[in-house]
mmCIF file with all atom_site columns, C-alpha atoms in Angstrom:
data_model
loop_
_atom_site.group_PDB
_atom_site.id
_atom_site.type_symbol
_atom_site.label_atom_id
_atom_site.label_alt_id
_atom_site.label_comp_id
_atom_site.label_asym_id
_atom_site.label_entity_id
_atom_site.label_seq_id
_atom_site.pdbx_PDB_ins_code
_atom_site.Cartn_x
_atom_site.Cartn_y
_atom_site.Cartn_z
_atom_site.occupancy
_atom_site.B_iso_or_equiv
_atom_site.pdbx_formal_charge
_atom_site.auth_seq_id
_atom_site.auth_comp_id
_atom_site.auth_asym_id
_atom_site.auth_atom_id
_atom_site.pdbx_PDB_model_num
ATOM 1   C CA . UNK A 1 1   ? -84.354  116.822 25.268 1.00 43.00 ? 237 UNK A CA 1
ATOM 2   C CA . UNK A 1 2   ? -84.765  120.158 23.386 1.00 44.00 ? 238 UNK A CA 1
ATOM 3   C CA . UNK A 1 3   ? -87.712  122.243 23.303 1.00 45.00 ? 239 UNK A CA 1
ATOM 4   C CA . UNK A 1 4   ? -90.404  121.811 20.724 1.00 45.00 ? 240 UNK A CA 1
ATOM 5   C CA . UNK A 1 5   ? -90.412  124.890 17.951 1.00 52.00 ? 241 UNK A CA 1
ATOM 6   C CA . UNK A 1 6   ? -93.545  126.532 18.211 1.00 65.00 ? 242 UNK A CA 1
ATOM 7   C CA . UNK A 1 7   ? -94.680  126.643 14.683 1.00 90.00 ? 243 UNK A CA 1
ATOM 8   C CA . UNK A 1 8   ? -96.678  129.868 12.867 1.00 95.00 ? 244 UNK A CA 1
ATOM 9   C CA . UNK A 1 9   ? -99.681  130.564 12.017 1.00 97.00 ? 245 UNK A CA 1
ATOM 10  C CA . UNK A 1 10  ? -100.131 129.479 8.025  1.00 97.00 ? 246 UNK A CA 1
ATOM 11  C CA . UNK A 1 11  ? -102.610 130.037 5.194  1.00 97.00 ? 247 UNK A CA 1
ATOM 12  C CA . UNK A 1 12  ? -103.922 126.324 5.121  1.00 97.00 ? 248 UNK A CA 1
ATOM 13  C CA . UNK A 1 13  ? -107.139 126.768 6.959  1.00 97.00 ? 249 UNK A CA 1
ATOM 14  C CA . UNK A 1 14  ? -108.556 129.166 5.444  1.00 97.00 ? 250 UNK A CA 1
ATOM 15  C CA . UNK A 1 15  ? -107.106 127.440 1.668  1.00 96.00 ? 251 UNK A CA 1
ATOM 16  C CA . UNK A 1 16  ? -109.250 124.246 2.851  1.00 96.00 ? 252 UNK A CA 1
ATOM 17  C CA . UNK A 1 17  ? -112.397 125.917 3.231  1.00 97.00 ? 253 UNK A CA 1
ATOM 18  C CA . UNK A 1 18  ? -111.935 128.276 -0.063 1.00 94.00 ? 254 UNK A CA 1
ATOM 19  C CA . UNK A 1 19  ? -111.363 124.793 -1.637 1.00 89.00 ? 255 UNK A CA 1
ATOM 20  C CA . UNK A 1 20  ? -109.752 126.266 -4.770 1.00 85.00 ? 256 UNK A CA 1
ATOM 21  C CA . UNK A 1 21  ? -112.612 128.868 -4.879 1.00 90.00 ? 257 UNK A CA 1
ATOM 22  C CA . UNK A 1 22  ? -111.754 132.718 -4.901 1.00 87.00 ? 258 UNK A CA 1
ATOM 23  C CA . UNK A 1 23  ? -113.503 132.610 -1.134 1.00 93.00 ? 259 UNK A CA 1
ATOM 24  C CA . UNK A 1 24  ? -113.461 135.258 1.023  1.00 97.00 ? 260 UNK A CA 1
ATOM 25  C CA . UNK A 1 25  ? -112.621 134.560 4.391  1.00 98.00 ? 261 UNK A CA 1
ATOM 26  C CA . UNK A 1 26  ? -112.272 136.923 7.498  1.00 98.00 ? 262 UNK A CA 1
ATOM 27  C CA . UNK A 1 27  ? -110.175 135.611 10.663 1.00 98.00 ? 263 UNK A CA 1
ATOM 28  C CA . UNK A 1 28  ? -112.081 137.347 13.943 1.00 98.00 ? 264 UNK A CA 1
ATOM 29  C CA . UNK A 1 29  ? -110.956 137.985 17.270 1.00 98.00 ? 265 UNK A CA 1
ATOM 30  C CA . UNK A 1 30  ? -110.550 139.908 20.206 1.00 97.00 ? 266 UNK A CA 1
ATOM 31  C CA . UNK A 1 31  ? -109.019 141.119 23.537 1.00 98.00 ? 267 UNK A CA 1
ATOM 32  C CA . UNK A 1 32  ? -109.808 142.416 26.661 1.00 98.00 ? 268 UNK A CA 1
ATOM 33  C CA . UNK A 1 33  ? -111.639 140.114 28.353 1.00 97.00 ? 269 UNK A CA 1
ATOM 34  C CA . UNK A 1 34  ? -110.090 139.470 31.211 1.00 96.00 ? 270 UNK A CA 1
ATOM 35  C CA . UNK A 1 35  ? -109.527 143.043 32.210 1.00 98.00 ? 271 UNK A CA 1
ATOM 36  C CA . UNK A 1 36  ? -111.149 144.757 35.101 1.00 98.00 ? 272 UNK A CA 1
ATOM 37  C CA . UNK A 1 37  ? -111.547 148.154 32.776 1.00 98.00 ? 273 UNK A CA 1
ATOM 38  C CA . UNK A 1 38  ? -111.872 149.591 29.441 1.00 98.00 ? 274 UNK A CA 1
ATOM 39  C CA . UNK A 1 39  ? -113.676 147.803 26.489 1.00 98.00 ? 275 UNK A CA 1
ATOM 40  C CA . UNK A 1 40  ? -113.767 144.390 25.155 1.00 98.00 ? 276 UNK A CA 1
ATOM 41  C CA . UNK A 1 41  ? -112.142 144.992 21.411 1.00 98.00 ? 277 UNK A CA 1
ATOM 42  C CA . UNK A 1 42  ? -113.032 142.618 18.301 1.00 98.00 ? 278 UNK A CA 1
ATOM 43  C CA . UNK A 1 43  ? -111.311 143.024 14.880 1.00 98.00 ? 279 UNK A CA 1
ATOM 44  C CA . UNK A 1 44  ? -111.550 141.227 11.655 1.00 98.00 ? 280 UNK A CA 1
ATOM 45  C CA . UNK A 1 45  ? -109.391 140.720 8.847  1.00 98.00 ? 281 UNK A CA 1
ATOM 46  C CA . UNK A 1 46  ? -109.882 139.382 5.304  1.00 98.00 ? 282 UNK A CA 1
ATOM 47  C CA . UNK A 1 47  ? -106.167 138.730 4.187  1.00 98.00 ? 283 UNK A CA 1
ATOM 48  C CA . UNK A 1 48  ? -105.738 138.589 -0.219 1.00 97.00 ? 284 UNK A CA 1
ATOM 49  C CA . UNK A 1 49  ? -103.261 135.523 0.543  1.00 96.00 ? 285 UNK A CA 1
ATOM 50  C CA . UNK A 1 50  ? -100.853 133.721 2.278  1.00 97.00 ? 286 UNK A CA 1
ATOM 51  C CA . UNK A 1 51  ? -98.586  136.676 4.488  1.00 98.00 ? 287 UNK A CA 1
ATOM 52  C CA . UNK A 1 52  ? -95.363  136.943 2.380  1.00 97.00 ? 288 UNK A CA 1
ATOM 53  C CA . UNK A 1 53  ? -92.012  135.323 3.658  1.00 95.00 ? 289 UNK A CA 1
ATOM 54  C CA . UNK A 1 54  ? -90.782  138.645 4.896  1.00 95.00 ? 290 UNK A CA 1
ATOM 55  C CA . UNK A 1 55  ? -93.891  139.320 6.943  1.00 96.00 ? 291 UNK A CA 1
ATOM 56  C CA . UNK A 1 56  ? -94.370  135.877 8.752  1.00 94.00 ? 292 UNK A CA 1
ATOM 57  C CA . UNK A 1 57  ? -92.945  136.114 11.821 1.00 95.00 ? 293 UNK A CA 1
ATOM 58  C CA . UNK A 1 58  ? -94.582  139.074 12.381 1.00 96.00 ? 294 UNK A CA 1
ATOM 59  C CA . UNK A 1 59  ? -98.519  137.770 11.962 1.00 97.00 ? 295 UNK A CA 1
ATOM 60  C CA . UNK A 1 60  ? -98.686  135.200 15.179 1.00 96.00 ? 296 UNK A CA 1
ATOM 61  C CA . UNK A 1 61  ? -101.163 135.278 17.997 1.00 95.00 ? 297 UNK A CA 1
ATOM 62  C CA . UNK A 1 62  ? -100.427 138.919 19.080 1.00 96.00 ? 298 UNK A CA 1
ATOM 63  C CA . UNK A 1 63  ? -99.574  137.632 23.109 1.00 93.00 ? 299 UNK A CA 1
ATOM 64  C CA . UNK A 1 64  ? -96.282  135.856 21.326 1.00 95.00 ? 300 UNK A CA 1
ATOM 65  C CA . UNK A 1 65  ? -95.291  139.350 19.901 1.00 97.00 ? 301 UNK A CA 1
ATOM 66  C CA . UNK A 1 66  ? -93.729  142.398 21.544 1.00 97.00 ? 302 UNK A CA 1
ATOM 67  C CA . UNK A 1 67  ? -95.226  145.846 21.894 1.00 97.00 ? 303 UNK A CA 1
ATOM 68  C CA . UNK A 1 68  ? -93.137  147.180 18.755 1.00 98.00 ? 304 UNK A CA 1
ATOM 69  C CA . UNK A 1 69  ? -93.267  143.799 16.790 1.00 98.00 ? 305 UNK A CA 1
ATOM 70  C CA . UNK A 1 70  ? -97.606  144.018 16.618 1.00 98.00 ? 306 UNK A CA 1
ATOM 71  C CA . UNK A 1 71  ? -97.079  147.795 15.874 1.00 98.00 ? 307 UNK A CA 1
ATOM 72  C CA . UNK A 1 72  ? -94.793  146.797 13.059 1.00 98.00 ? 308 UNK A CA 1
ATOM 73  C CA . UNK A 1 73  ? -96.993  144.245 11.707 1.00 98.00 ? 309 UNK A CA 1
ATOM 74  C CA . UNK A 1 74  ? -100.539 146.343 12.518 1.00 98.00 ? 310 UNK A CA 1
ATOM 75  C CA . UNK A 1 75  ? -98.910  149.430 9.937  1.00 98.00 ? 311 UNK A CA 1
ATOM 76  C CA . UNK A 1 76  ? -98.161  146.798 7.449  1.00 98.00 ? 312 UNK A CA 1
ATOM 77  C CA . UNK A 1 77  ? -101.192 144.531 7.511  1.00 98.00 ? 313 UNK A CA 1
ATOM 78  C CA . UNK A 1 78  ? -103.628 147.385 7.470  1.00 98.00 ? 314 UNK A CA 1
ATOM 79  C CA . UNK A 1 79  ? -102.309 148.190 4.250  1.00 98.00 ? 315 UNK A CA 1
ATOM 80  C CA . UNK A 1 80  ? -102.150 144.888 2.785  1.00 98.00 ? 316 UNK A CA 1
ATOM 81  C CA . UNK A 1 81  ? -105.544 143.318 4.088  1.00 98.00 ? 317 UNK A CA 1
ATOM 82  C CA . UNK A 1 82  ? -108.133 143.841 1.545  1.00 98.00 ? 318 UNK A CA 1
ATOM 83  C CA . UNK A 1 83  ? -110.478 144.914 4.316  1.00 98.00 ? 319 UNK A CA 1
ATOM 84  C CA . UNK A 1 84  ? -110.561 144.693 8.202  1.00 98.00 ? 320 UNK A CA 1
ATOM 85  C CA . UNK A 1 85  ? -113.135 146.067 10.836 1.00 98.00 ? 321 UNK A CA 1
ATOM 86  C CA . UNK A 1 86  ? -112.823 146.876 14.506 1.00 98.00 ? 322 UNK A CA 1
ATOM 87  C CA . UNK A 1 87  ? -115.739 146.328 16.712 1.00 98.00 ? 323 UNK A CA 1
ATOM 88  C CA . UNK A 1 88  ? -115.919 147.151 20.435 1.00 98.00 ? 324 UNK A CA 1
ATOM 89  C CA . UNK A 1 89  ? -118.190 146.688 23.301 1.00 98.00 ? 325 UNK A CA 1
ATOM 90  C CA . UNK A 1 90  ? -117.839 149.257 26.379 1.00 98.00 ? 326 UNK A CA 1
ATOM 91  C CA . UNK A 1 91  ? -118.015 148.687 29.963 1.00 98.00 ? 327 UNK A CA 1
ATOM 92  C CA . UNK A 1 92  ? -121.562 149.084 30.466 1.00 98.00 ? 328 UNK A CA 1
ATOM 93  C CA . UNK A 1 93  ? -122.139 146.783 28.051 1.00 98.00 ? 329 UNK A CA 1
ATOM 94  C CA . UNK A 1 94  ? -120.146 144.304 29.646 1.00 98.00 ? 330 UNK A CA 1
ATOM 95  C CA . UNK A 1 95  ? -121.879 145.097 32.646 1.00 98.00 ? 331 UNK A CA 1
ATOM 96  C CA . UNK A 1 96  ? -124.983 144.869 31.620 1.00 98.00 ? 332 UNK A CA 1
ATOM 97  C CA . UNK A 1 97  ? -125.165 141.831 29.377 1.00 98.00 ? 333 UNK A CA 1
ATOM 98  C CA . UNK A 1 98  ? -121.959 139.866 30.367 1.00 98.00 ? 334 UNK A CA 1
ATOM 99  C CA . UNK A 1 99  ? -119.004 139.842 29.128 1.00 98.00 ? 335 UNK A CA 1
ATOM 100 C CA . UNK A 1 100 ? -119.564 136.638 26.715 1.00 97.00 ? 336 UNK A CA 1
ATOM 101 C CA . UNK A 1 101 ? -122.382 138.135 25.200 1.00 98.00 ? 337 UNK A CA 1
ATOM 102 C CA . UNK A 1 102 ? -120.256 141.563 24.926 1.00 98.00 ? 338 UNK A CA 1
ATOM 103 C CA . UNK A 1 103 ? -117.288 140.108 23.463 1.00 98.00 ? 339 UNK A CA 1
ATOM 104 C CA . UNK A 1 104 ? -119.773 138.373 20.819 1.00 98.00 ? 340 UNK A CA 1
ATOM 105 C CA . UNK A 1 105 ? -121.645 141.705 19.976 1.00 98.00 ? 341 UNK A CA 1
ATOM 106 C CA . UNK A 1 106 ? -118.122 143.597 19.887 1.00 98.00 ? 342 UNK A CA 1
ATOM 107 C CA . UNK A 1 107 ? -117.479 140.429 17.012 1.00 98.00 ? 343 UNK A CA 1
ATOM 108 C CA . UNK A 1 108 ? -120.042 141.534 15.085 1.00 98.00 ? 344 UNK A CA 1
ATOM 109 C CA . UNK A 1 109 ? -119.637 145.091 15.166 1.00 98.00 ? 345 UNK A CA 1
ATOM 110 C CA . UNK A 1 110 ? -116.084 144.220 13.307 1.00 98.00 ? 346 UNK A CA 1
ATOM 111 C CA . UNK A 1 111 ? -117.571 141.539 10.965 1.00 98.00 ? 347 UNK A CA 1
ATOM 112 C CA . UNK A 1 112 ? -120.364 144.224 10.187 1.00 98.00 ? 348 UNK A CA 1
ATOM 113 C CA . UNK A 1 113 ? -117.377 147.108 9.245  1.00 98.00 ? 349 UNK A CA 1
ATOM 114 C CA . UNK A 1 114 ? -116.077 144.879 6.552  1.00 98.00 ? 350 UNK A CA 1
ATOM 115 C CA . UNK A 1 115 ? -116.469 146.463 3.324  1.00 98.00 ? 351 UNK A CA 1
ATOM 116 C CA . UNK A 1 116 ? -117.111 143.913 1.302  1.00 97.00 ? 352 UNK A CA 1
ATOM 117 C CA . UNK A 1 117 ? -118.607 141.553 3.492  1.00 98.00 ? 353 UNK A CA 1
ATOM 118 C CA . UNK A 1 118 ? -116.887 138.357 3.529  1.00 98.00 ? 354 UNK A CA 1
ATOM 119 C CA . UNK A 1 119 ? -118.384 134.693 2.642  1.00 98.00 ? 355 UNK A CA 1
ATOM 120 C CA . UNK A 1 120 ? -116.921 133.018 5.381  1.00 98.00 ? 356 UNK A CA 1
ATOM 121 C CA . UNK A 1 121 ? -115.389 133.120 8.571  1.00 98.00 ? 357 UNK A CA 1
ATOM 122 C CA . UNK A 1 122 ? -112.685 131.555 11.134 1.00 98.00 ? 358 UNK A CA 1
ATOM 123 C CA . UNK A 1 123 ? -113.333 132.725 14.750 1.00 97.00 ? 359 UNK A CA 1
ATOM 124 C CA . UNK A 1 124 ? -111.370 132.080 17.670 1.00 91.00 ? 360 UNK A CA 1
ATOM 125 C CA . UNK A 1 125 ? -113.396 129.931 19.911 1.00 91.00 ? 361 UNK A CA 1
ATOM 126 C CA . UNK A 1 126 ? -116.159 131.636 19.626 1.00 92.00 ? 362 UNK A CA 1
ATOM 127 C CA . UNK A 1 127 ? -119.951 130.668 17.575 1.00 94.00 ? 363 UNK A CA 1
ATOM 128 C CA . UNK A 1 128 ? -121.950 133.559 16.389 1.00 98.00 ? 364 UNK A CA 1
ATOM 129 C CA . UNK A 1 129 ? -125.294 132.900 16.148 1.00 95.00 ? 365 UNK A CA 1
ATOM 130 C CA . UNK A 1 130 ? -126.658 136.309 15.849 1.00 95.00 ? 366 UNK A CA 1
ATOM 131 C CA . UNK A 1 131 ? -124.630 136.121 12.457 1.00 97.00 ? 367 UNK A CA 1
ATOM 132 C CA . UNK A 1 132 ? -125.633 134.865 9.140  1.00 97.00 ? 368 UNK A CA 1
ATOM 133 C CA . UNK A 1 133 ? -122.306 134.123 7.398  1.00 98.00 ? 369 UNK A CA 1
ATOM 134 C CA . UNK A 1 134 ? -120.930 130.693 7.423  1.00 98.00 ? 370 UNK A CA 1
ATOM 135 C CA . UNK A 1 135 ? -118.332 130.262 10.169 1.00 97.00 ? 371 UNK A CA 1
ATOM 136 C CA . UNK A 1 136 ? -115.881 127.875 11.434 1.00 97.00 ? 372 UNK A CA 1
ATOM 137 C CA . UNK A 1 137 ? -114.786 128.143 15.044 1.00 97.00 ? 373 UNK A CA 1
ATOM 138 C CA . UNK A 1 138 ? -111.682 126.878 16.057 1.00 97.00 ? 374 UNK A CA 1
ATOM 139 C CA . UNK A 1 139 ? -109.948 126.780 19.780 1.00 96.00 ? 375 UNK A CA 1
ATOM 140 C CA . UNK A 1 140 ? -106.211 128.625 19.682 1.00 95.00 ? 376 UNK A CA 1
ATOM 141 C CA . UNK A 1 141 ? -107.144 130.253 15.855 1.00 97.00 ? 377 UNK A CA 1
ATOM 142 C CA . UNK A 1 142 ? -105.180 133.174 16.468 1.00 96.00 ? 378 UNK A CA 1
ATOM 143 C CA . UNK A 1 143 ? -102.224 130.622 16.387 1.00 96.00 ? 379 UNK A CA 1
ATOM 144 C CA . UNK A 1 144 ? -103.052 128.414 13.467 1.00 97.00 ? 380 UNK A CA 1
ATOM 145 C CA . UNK A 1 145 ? -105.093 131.041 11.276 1.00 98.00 ? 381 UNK A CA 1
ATOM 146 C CA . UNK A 1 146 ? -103.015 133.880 9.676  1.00 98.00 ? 382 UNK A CA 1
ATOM 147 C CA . UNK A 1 147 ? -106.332 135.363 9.376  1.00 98.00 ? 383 UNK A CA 1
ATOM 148 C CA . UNK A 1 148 ? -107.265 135.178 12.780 1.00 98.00 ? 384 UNK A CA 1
ATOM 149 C CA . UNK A 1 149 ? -103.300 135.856 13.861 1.00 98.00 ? 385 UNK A CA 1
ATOM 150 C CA . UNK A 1 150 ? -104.018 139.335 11.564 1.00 98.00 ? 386 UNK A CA 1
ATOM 151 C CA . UNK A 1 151 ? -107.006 139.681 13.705 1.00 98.00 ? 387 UNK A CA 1
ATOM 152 C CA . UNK A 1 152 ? -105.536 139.539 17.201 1.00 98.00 ? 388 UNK A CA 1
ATOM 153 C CA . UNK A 1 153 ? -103.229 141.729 16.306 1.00 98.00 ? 389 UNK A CA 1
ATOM 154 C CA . UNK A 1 154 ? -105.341 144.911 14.800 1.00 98.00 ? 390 UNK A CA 1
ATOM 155 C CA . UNK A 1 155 ? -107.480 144.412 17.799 1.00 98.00 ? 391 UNK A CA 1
ATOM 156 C CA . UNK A 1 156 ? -104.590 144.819 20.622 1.00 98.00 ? 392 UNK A CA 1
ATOM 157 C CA . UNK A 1 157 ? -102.786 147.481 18.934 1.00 98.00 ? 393 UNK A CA 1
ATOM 158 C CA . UNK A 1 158 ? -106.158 149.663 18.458 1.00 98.00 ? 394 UNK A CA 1
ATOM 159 C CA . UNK A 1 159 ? -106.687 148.734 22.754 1.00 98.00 ? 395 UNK A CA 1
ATOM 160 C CA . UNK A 1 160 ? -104.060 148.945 23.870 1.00 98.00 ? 396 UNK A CA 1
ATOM 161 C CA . UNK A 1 161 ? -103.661 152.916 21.744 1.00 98.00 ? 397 UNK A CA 1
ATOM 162 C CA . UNK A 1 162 ? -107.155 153.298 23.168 1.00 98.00 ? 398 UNK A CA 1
ATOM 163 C CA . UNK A 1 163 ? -106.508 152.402 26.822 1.00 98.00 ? 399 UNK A CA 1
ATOM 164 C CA . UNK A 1 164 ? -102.725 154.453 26.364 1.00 98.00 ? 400 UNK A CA 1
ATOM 165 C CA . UNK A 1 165 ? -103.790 157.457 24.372 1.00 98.00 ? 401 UNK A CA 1
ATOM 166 C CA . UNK A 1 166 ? -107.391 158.331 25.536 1.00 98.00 ? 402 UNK A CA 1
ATOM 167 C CA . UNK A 1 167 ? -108.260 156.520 28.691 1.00 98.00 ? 403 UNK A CA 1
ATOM 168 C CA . UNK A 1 168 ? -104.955 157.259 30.821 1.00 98.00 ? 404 UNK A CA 1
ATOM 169 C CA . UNK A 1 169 ? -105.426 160.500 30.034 1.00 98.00 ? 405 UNK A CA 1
ATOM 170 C CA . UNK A 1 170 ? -109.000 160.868 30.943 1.00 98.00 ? 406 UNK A CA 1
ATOM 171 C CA . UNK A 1 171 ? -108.750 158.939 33.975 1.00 98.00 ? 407 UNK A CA 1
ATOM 172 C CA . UNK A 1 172 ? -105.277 159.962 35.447 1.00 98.00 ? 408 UNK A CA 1
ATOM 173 C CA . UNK A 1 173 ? -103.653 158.108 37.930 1.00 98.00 ? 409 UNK A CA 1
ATOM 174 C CA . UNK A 1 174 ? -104.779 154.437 37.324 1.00 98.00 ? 410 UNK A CA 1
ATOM 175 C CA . UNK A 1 175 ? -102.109 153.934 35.025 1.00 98.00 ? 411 UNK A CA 1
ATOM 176 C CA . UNK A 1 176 ? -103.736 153.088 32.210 1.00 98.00 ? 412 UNK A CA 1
ATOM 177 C CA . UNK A 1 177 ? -101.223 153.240 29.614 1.00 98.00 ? 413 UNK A CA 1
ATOM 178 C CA . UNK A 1 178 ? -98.948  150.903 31.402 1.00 98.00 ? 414 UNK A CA 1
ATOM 179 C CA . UNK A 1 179 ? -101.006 147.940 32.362 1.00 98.00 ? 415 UNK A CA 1
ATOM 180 C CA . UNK A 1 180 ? -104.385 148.373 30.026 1.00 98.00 ? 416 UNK A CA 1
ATOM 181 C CA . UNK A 1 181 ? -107.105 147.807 32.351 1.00 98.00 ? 417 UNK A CA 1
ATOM 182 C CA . UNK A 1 182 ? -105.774 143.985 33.269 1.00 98.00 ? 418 UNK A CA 1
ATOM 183 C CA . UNK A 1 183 ? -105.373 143.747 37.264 1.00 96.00 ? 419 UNK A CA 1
ATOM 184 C CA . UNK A 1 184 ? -102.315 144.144 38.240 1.00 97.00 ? 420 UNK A CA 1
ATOM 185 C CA . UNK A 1 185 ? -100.688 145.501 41.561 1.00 97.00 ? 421 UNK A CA 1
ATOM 186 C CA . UNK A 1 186 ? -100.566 148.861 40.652 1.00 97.00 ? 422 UNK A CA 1
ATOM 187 C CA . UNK A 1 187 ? -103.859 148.949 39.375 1.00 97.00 ? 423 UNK A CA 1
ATOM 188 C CA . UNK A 1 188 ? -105.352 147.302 42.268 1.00 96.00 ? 424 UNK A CA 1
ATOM 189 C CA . UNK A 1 189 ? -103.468 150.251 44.384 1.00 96.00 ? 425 UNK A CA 1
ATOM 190 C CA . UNK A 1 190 ? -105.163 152.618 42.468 1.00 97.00 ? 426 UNK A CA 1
ATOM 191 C CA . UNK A 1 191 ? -108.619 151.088 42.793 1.00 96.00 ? 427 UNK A CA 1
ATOM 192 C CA . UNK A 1 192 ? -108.843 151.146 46.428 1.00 95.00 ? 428 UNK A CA 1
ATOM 193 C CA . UNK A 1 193 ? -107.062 154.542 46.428 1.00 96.00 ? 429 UNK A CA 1
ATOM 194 C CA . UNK A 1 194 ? -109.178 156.208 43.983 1.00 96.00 ? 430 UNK A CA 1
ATOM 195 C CA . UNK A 1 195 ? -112.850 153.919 43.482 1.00 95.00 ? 431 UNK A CA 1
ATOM 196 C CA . UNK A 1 196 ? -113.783 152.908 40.234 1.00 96.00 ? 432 UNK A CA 1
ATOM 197 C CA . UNK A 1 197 ? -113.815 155.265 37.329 1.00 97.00 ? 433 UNK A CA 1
ATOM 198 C CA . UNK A 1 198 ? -116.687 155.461 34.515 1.00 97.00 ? 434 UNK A CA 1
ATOM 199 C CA . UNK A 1 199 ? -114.553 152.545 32.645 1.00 98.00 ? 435 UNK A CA 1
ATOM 200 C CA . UNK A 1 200 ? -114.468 150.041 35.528 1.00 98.00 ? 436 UNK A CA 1
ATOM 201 C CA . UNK A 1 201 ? -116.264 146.651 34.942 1.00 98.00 ? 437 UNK A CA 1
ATOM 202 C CA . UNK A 1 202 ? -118.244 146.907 38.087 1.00 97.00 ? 438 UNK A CA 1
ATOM 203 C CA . UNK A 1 203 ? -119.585 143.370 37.352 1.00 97.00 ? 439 UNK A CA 1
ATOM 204 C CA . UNK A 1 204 ? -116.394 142.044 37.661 1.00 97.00 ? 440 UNK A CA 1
ATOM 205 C CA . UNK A 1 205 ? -115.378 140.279 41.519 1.00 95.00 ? 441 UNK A CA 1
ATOM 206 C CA . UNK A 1 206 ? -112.245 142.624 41.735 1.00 95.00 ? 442 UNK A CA 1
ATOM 207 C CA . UNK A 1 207 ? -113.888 145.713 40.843 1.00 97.00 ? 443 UNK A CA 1
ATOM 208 C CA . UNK A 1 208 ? -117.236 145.202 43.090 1.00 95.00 ? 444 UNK A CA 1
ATOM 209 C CA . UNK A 1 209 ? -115.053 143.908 45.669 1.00 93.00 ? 445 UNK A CA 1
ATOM 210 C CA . UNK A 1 210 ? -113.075 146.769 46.009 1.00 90.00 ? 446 UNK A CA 1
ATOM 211 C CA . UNK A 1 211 ? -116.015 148.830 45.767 1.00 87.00 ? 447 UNK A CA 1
ATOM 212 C CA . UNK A 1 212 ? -118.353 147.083 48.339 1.00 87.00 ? 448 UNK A CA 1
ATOM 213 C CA . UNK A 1 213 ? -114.967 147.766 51.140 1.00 75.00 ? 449 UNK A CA 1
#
């Protein structure tokens, strides 16, 4: 039997709730939740149409792209969007407050750095109460919005830079740059080797576990 072609994110959301109206809509999202360091990072994007032929492929849910395929598509759509916004929550704050309530506040730090604001907005998953503009949340967005696709992807590019360019390099030896903060072998390695540096989610089980040994 053969496989099932996993279809692209289109323009027909965002068309149906524009409803023939010249609507602004933003598509939000984020990443970095599940990591055990660094920030959680939100972006949004307000696209001026459906993504041209050309550019398709390249505006998906960002986990379905390669490294050099979401830095192809992040230099073209930050050009192209009519406005987009990065928000970010640090480690503290994920301490602190949790990480859903982080990963909400980083949301709104990227809806509130759109210039101009939009009049609606698609979010992945995700309700925003502390927000006044309308809002539709959808599970999976990122791969049914091109909105919230162009989201996901200025949002892991600008991490993943973050946790590459600045973070490895202020906290050598976790390896940073290679695995982003998520858990993986290495990184585990490094925790026990080295203890937690001031980007660690200390709230999280593997962190405090490490920690509390």
């Amino acid at each position: 039997m053969p496989k099932a072609t996993r279809t692209l994110p289109d323009f027909s959301i965002e068309s149906e709730i524009s409803n023939g109206n010249q609507l602004s809509v933003a598509g939000v999202d984020e990443v970095g939740r599940g990591t055990l360091a660094g920030p959680v990072v939100a972006a949004a994007a307000v696209l001026p149409g459906s993504v041209p032929f050309e550019y398709a492929g390249l505006v998906n849910d960002s986990k379905m792209l390669s490294a050099a395929q979401r830095q192809r598509s992040f230099d073209w759509l930050i050009t192209w969007c009519v406005t987009y916004g990065v928000g970010a929550s640090t480690a503290d704050e994920i301490d602190s407050m949790g990480i859903v309530p982080a990963t909400k506040l980083a949301m709104s730090r990227a809806i509130a750095a759109l210039d101009p604001q939009p009049e609606h907005l698609i979010i992945d998953a995700v309700e925003l109460s502390s927000v006044s503009i309308p809002q539709t949340a959808i599970i999976r967005a990122d791969s049914r919005s091109q909105s919230v696709a162009a989201a996901s992807i200025i949002a892991k590019v600008t991490r993943d830079k973050l946790m590459a360019d600045v973070f490895d390099t202020e906290y050598p030896g976790y390896g940073f740059a290679a695995h982003k903060g998520y858990g993986t072998a290495i990184h585990m390695s490094a925790l026990k080797e080295l203890g937690a540096s001031p980007i660690h989610r200390r709230s999280f089980k593997p962190v405090r576990d490490v920690l509390d040994h």
